[in-house]
JSON list of C-alpha atoms in Angstrom, two decimals:
[
{"chain": "A", "resi": 15, "resn": "MET", "atom": "CA", "xyz": [101.00, 95.32, 124.71]},
{"chain": "A", "resi": 16, "resn": "SER", "atom": "CA", "xyz": [104.48, 95.42, 126.23]},
{"chain": "A", "resi": 17, "resn": "ARG", "atom": "CA", "xyz": [107.20, 97.67, 124.84]},
{"chain": "A", "resi": 18, "resn": "ARG", "atom": "CA", "xyz": [110.62, 96.32, 123.94]},
{"chain": "A", "resi": 19, "resn": "THR", "atom": "CA", "xyz": [113.91, 97.54, 125.31]},
{"chain": "A", "resi": 20, "resn": "ALA", "atom": "CA", "xyz": [116.91, 97.36, 123.00]},
{"chain": "A", "resi": 21, "resn": "ARG", "atom": "CA", "xyz": [119.99, 96.48, 124.99]},
{"chain": "A", "resi": 22, "resn": "PRO", "atom": "CA", "xyz": [123.35, 95.93, 123.32]},
{"chain": "A", "resi": 23, "resn": "ARG", "atom": "CA", "xyz": [126.24, 94.01, 124.84]},
{"chain": "A", "resi": 24, "resn": "ARG", "atom": "CA", "xyz": [127.55, 94.56, 128.33]},
{"chain": "A", "resi": 25, "resn": "PRO", "atom": "CA", "xyz": [129.62, 97.76, 128.72]},
{"chain": "A", "resi": 26, "resn": "SER", "atom": "CA", "xyz": [133.39, 97.44, 128.35]},
{"chain": "A", "resi": 27, "resn": "ALA", "atom": "CA", "xyz": [136.54, 99.62, 128.32]},
{"chain": "A", "resi": 28, "resn": "ALA", "atom": "CA", "xyz": [136.98, 103.38, 127.84]},
{"chain": "A", "resi": 29, "resn": "PRO", "atom": "CA", "xyz": [134.63, 105.78, 126.05]},
{"chain": "A", "resi": 30, "resn": "ALA", "atom": "CA", "xyz": [134.86, 106.48, 122.32]},
{"chain": "A", "resi": 31, "resn": "PRO", "atom": "CA", "xyz": [136.85, 109.50, 121.14]},
{"chain": "A", "resi": 32, "resn": "GLU", "atom": "CA", "xyz": [134.81, 112.69, 121.03]},
{"chain": "A", "resi": 33, "resn": "VAL", "atom": "CA", "xyz": [133.49, 113.75, 117.65]},
{"chain": "A", "resi": 34, "resn": "THR", "atom": "CA", "xyz": [133.47, 117.53, 117.15]},
{"chain": "A", "resi": 35, "resn": "ALA", "atom": "CA", "xyz": [131.77, 119.64, 114.47]},
{"chain": "A", "resi": 36, "resn": "ALA", "atom": "CA", "xyz": [135.05, 119.75, 112.52]},
{"chain": "A", "resi": 37, "resn": "SER", "atom": "CA", "xyz": [135.85, 116.02, 112.89]},
{"chain": "A", "resi": 38, "resn": "PRO", "atom": "CA", "xyz": [135.56, 113.78, 109.83]},
{"chain": "A", "resi": 39, "resn": "CYS", "atom": "CA", "xyz": [132.05, 112.36, 109.79]},
{"chain": "A", "resi": 40, "resn": "PRO", "atom": "CA", "xyz": [131.98, 108.79, 111.14]},
{"chain": "A", "resi": 41, "resn": "CYS", "atom": "CA", "xyz": [129.69, 107.73, 108.26]},
{"chain": "A", "resi": 42, "resn": "GLY", "atom": "CA", "xyz": [132.66, 107.84, 105.88]},
{"chain": "A", "resi": 43, "resn": "LEU", "atom": "CA", "xyz": [131.56, 110.61, 103.53]},
{"chain": "A", "resi": 44, "resn": "PRO", "atom": "CA", "xyz": [134.21, 113.30, 102.87]},
{"chain": "A", "resi": 45, "resn": "ALA", "atom": "CA", "xyz": [132.66, 116.09, 104.97]},
{"chain": "A", "resi": 46, "resn": "PRO", "atom": "CA", "xyz": [133.01, 117.30, 108.53]},
{"chain": "A", "resi": 47, "resn": "TYR", "atom": "CA", "xyz": [130.50, 115.91, 111.02]},
{"chain": "A", "resi": 48, "resn": "ALA", "atom": "CA", "xyz": [128.61, 119.24, 111.32]},
{"chain": "A", "resi": 49, "resn": "GLU", "atom": "CA", "xyz": [128.05, 119.47, 107.55]},
{"chain": "A", "resi": 50, "resn": "CYS", "atom": "CA", "xyz": [127.26, 115.77, 107.13]},
{"chain": "A", "resi": 51, "resn": "CYS", "atom": "CA", "xyz": [125.34, 113.73, 109.70]},
{"chain": "A", "resi": 52, "resn": "GLY", "atom": "CA", "xyz": [125.56, 116.37, 112.42]},
{"chain": "A", "resi": 53, "resn": "ARG", "atom": "CA", "xyz": [122.99, 118.53, 110.62]},
{"chain": "A", "resi": 54, "resn": "PHE", "atom": "CA", "xyz": [120.50, 115.65, 110.73]},
{"chain": "A", "resi": 55, "resn": "HIS", "atom": "CA", "xyz": [121.22, 115.08, 114.41]},
{"chain": "A", "resi": 56, "resn": "ALA", "atom": "CA", "xyz": [120.50, 118.81, 114.91]},
{"chain": "A", "resi": 57, "resn": "GLY", "atom": "CA", "xyz": [117.06, 118.48, 113.28]},
{"chain": "A", "resi": 58, "resn": "ALA", "atom": "CA", "xyz": [117.38, 118.74, 109.49]},
{"chain": "A", "resi": 59, "resn": "PRO", "atom": "CA", "xyz": [115.43, 115.99, 107.72]},
{"chain": "A", "resi": 60, "resn": "ALA", "atom": "CA", "xyz": [117.43, 113.30, 105.92]},
{"chain": "A", "resi": 61, "resn": "PRO", "atom": "CA", "xyz": [116.56, 113.57, 102.20]},
{"chain": "A", "resi": 62, "resn": "THR", "atom": "CA", "xyz": [117.05, 109.86, 101.40]},
{"chain": "A", "resi": 63, "resn": "CYS", "atom": "CA", "xyz": [116.95, 106.59, 103.27]},
{"chain": "A", "resi": 64, "resn": "GLU", "atom": "CA", "xyz": [120.70, 106.20, 102.68]},
{"chain": "A", "resi": 65, "resn": "ALA", "atom": "CA", "xyz": [121.32, 109.58, 104.33]},
{"chain": "A", "resi": 66, "resn": "LEU", "atom": "CA", "xyz": [119.17, 108.46, 107.26]},
{"chain": "A", "resi": 67, "resn": "MET", "atom": "CA", "xyz": [121.08, 105.16, 107.47]},
{"chain": "A", "resi": 68, "resn": "ARG", "atom": "CA", "xyz": [124.41, 106.99, 107.52]},
{"chain": "A", "resi": 69, "resn": "SER", "atom": "CA", "xyz": [123.16, 109.42, 110.16]},
{"chain": "A", "resi": 70, "resn": "ARG", "atom": "CA", "xyz": [121.86, 106.56, 112.31]},
{"chain": "A", "resi": 71, "resn": "TYR", "atom": "CA", "xyz": [125.24, 104.79, 112.08]},
{"chain": "A", "resi": 72, "resn": "THR", "atom": "CA", "xyz": [126.89, 108.04, 113.12]},
{"chain": "A", "resi": 73, "resn": "ALA", "atom": "CA", "xyz": [124.41, 108.39, 116.00]},
{"chain": "A", "resi": 74, "resn": "PHE", "atom": "CA", "xyz": [125.62, 105.02, 117.28]},
{"chain": "A", "resi": 75, "resn": "ALA", "atom": "CA", "xyz": [129.22, 106.24, 116.94]},
{"chain": "A", "resi": 76, "resn": "VAL", "atom": "CA", "xyz": [128.55, 109.47, 118.89]},
{"chain": "A", "resi": 77, "resn": "ARG", "atom": "CA", "xyz": [126.05, 107.76, 121.24]},
{"chain": "A", "resi": 78, "resn": "ASP", "atom": "CA", "xyz": [123.07, 109.94, 120.31]},
{"chain": "A", "resi": 79, "resn": "SER", "atom": "CA", "xyz": [120.31, 107.62, 121.51]},
{"chain": "A", "resi": 80, "resn": "ALA", "atom": "CA", "xyz": [117.70, 110.41, 121.32]},
{"chain": "A", "resi": 81, "resn": "TYR", "atom": "CA", "xyz": [118.29, 110.70, 117.55]},
{"chain": "A", "resi": 82, "resn": "LEU", "atom": "CA", "xyz": [118.13, 106.94, 117.10]},
{"chain": "A", "resi": 83, "resn": "LEU", "atom": "CA", "xyz": [114.80, 106.77, 118.92]},
{"chain": "A", "resi": 84, "resn": "ARG", "atom": "CA", "xyz": [113.43, 109.83, 117.05]},
{"chain": "A", "resi": 85, "resn": "THR", "atom": "CA", "xyz": [114.24, 108.23, 113.67]},
{"chain": "A", "resi": 86, "resn": "TRP", "atom": "CA", "xyz": [112.82, 104.79, 114.55]},
{"chain": "A", "resi": 87, "resn": "HIS", "atom": "CA", "xyz": [109.28, 104.04, 113.36]},
{"chain": "A", "resi": 88, "resn": "PRO", "atom": "CA", "xyz": [106.99, 104.45, 116.41]},
{"chain": "A", "resi": 89, "resn": "ASP", "atom": "CA", "xyz": [105.40, 101.03, 115.86]},
{"chain": "A", "resi": 90, "resn": "HIS", "atom": "CA", "xyz": [108.81, 99.34, 116.28]},
{"chain": "A", "resi": 91, "resn": "ARG", "atom": "CA", "xyz": [110.83, 101.69, 118.47]},
{"chain": "A", "resi": 92, "resn": "PRO", "atom": "CA", "xyz": [111.98, 100.49, 121.90]},
{"chain": "A", "resi": 93, "resn": "ASP", "atom": "CA", "xyz": [111.13, 102.55, 124.96]},
{"chain": "A", "resi": 94, "resn": "VAL", "atom": "CA", "xyz": [114.79, 102.77, 125.99]},
{"chain": "A", "resi": 95, "resn": "LEU", "atom": "CA", "xyz": [118.03, 102.42, 124.08]},
{"chain": "A", "resi": 96, "resn": "ASP", "atom": "CA", "xyz": [121.09, 101.71, 126.20]},
{"chain": "A", "resi": 97, "resn": "LEU", "atom": "CA", "xyz": [124.25, 102.12, 124.13]},
{"chain": "A", "resi": 98, "resn": "ASP", "atom": "CA", "xyz": [127.44, 100.31, 125.15]},
{"chain": "A", "resi": 99, "resn": "PRO", "atom": "CA", "xyz": [130.03, 102.95, 126.08]},
{"chain": "A", "resi": 100, "resn": "GLY", "atom": "CA", "xyz": [132.85, 100.50, 125.28]},
{"chain": "A", "resi": 101, "resn": "GLN", "atom": "CA", "xyz": [131.71, 99.73, 121.77]},
{"chain": "A", "resi": 102, "resn": "ARG", "atom": "CA", "xyz": [133.62, 101.58, 119.01]},
{"chain": "A", "resi": 103, "resn": "TRP", "atom": "CA", "xyz": [132.15, 101.99, 115.55]},
{"chain": "A", "resi": 104, "resn": "LEU", "atom": "CA", "xyz": [135.04, 101.72, 113.08]},
{"chain": "A", "resi": 105, "resn": "GLY", "atom": "CA", "xyz": [133.52, 102.15, 109.63]},
{"chain": "A", "resi": 106, "resn": "LEU", "atom": "CA", "xyz": [130.45, 101.86, 107.45]},
{"chain": "A", "resi": 107, "resn": "GLU", "atom": "CA", "xyz": [130.13, 100.24, 104.03]},
{"chain": "A", "resi": 108, "resn": "ILE", "atom": "CA", "xyz": [126.96, 100.85, 102.03]},
{"chain": "A", "resi": 109, "resn": "LEU", "atom": "CA", "xyz": [126.56, 97.72, 99.90]},
{"chain": "A", "resi": 110, "resn": "GLU", "atom": "CA", "xyz": [123.25, 98.38, 98.16]},
{"chain": "A", "resi": 111, "resn": "THR", "atom": "CA", "xyz": [120.32, 100.79, 98.19]},
{"chain": "A", "resi": 112, "resn": "THR", "atom": "CA", "xyz": [116.91, 100.37, 96.61]},
{"chain": "A", "resi": 113, "resn": "GLU", "atom": "CA", "xyz": [114.47, 103.24, 96.17]},
{"chain": "A", "resi": 114, "resn": "GLY", "atom": "CA", "xyz": [114.48, 105.60, 99.17]},
{"chain": "A", "resi": 115, "resn": "THR", "atom": "CA", "xyz": [114.70, 108.91, 97.29]},
{"chain": "A", "resi": 116, "resn": "ALA", "atom": "CA", "xyz": [112.39, 111.93, 97.34]},
{"chain": "A", "resi": 117, "resn": "PHE", "atom": "CA", "xyz": [110.23, 110.08, 94.80]},
{"chain": "A", "resi": 118, "resn": "HIS", "atom": "CA", "xyz": [109.65, 107.00, 96.99]},
{"chain": "A", "resi": 119, "resn": "THR", "atom": "CA", "xyz": [107.79, 106.10, 100.16]},
{"chain": "A", "resi": 120, "resn": "THR", "atom": "CA", "xyz": [109.96, 103.09, 101.03]},
{"chain": "A", "resi": 121, "resn": "GLY", "atom": "CA", "xyz": [113.56, 102.07, 100.57]},
{"chain": "A", "resi": 122, "resn": "THR", "atom": "CA", "xyz": [116.21, 99.65, 101.74]},
{"chain": "A", "resi": 123, "resn": "VAL", "atom": "CA", "xyz": [119.88, 99.99, 102.56]},
{"chain": "A", "resi": 124, "resn": "THR", "atom": "CA", "xyz": [122.14, 96.96, 102.86]},
{"chain": "A", "resi": 125, "resn": "PHE", "atom": "CA", "xyz": [125.26, 97.79, 104.83]},
{"chain": "A", "resi": 126, "resn": "ARG", "atom": "CA", "xyz": [128.14, 96.42, 106.85]},
{"chain": "A", "resi": 127, "resn": "ALA", "atom": "CA", "xyz": [129.06, 98.32, 110.01]},
{"chain": "A", "resi": 128, "resn": "HIS", "atom": "CA", "xyz": [132.42, 97.49, 111.56]},
{"chain": "A", "resi": 129, "resn": "TYR", "atom": "CA", "xyz": [132.95, 97.78, 115.30]},
{"chain": "A", "resi": 130, "resn": "SER", "atom": "CA", "xyz": [135.05, 96.62, 118.22]},
{"chain": "A", "resi": 131, "resn": "ALA", "atom": "CA", "xyz": [133.74, 95.58, 121.62]},
{"chain": "A", "resi": 132, "resn": "GLY", "atom": "CA", "xyz": [135.51, 93.91, 124.51]},
{"chain": "A", "resi": 133, "resn": "GLY", "atom": "CA", "xyz": [138.74, 93.79, 122.56]},
{"chain": "A", "resi": 134, "resn": "HIS", "atom": "CA", "xyz": [137.18, 91.93, 119.61]},
{"chain": "A", "resi": 135, "resn": "ARG", "atom": "CA", "xyz": [136.53, 93.30, 116.13]},
{"chain": "A", "resi": 136, "resn": "ASP", "atom": "CA", "xyz": [133.39, 92.30, 114.28]},
{"chain": "A", "resi": 137, "resn": "SER", "atom": "CA", "xyz": [130.82, 93.62, 111.85]},
{"chain": "A", "resi": 138, "resn": "LEU", "atom": "CA", "xyz": [127.08, 93.88, 111.54]},
{"chain": "A", "resi": 139, "resn": "HIS", "atom": "CA", "xyz": [125.67, 93.06, 108.08]},
{"chain": "A", "resi": 140, "resn": "GLU", "atom": "CA", "xyz": [122.04, 94.14, 107.74]},
{"chain": "A", "resi": 141, "resn": "LYS", "atom": "CA", "xyz": [119.40, 94.99, 105.18]},
{"chain": "A", "resi": 142, "resn": "SER", "atom": "CA", "xyz": [117.41, 97.84, 106.71]},
{"chain": "A", "resi": 143, "resn": "ARG", "atom": "CA", "xyz": [113.95, 98.92, 105.61]},
{"chain": "A", "resi": 144, "resn": "PHE", "atom": "CA", "xyz": [112.98, 102.59, 105.75]},
{"chain": "A", "resi": 145, "resn": "VAL", "atom": "CA", "xyz": [109.57, 104.20, 105.27]},
{"chain": "A", "resi": 146, "resn": "ARG", "atom": "CA", "xyz": [108.21, 107.71, 105.18]},
{"chain": "A", "resi": 147, "resn": "HIS", "atom": "CA", "xyz": [106.34, 108.56, 108.36]},
{"chain": "A", "resi": 148, "resn": "GLU", "atom": "CA", "xyz": [104.76, 111.97, 108.89]},
{"chain": "A", "resi": 149, "resn": "GLY", "atom": "CA", "xyz": [106.75, 113.31, 105.94]},
{"chain": "A", "resi": 150, "resn": "GLY", "atom": "CA", "xyz": [110.22, 112.07, 106.94]},
{"chain": "A", "resi": 151, "resn": "TRP", "atom": "CA", "xyz": [112.30, 108.94, 106.61]},
{"chain": "A", "resi": 152, "resn": "VAL", "atom": "CA", "xyz": [112.35, 106.55, 109.58]},
{"chain": "A", "resi": 153, "resn": "TYR", "atom": "CA", "xyz": [113.96, 103.19, 110.21]},
{"chain": "A", "resi": 154, "resn": "GLU", "atom": "CA", "xyz": [111.29, 100.49, 110.22]},
{"chain": "A", "resi": 155, "resn": "SER", "atom": "CA", "xyz": [113.09, 97.16, 110.52]},
{"chain": "A", "resi": 156, "resn": "GLY", "atom": "CA", "xyz": [116.17, 95.21, 109.61]},
{"chain": "A", "resi": 157, "resn": "VAL", "atom": "CA", "xyz": [117.19, 91.68, 108.70]},
{"chain": "A", "resi": 158, "resn": "PHE", "atom": "CA", "xyz": [120.68, 90.40, 109.46]},
{"chain": "A", "resi": 159, "resn": "ALA", "atom": "CA", "xyz": [122.36, 89.36, 106.22]},
{"chain": "A", "resi": 160, "resn": "ASP", "atom": "CA", "xyz": [125.07, 87.09, 107.75]}
]
């Protein structure tokens, strides 16, 4: 069986601004990065599938491909994840969540992630499915909503 390689768009312009521990968290919650998604990137488990979704969005924003791969279900994870250094993640809207709490084994998060790439602004609208794997939440799959 061959493994997939996830490759976003061709690289463009300058790198994204650096996110520090004290920076506002890119996920949009009112907490500094270190107290919000940064703690998950550092190894704390995300308590809900929405928290995992937010931390994965933030991992795209800070280009933490290791975290993205670590939180991707092993049956669906690509071998390599090349992130576009010119892509800027501009904001996240959580539109709907179903299940995905400490009392569930599955959950979904429907979201819209805004970005710019190559001088164009756009958004990604997806319904993501999360499952518990080896005790923690992982991203299993997603369906584009638009």
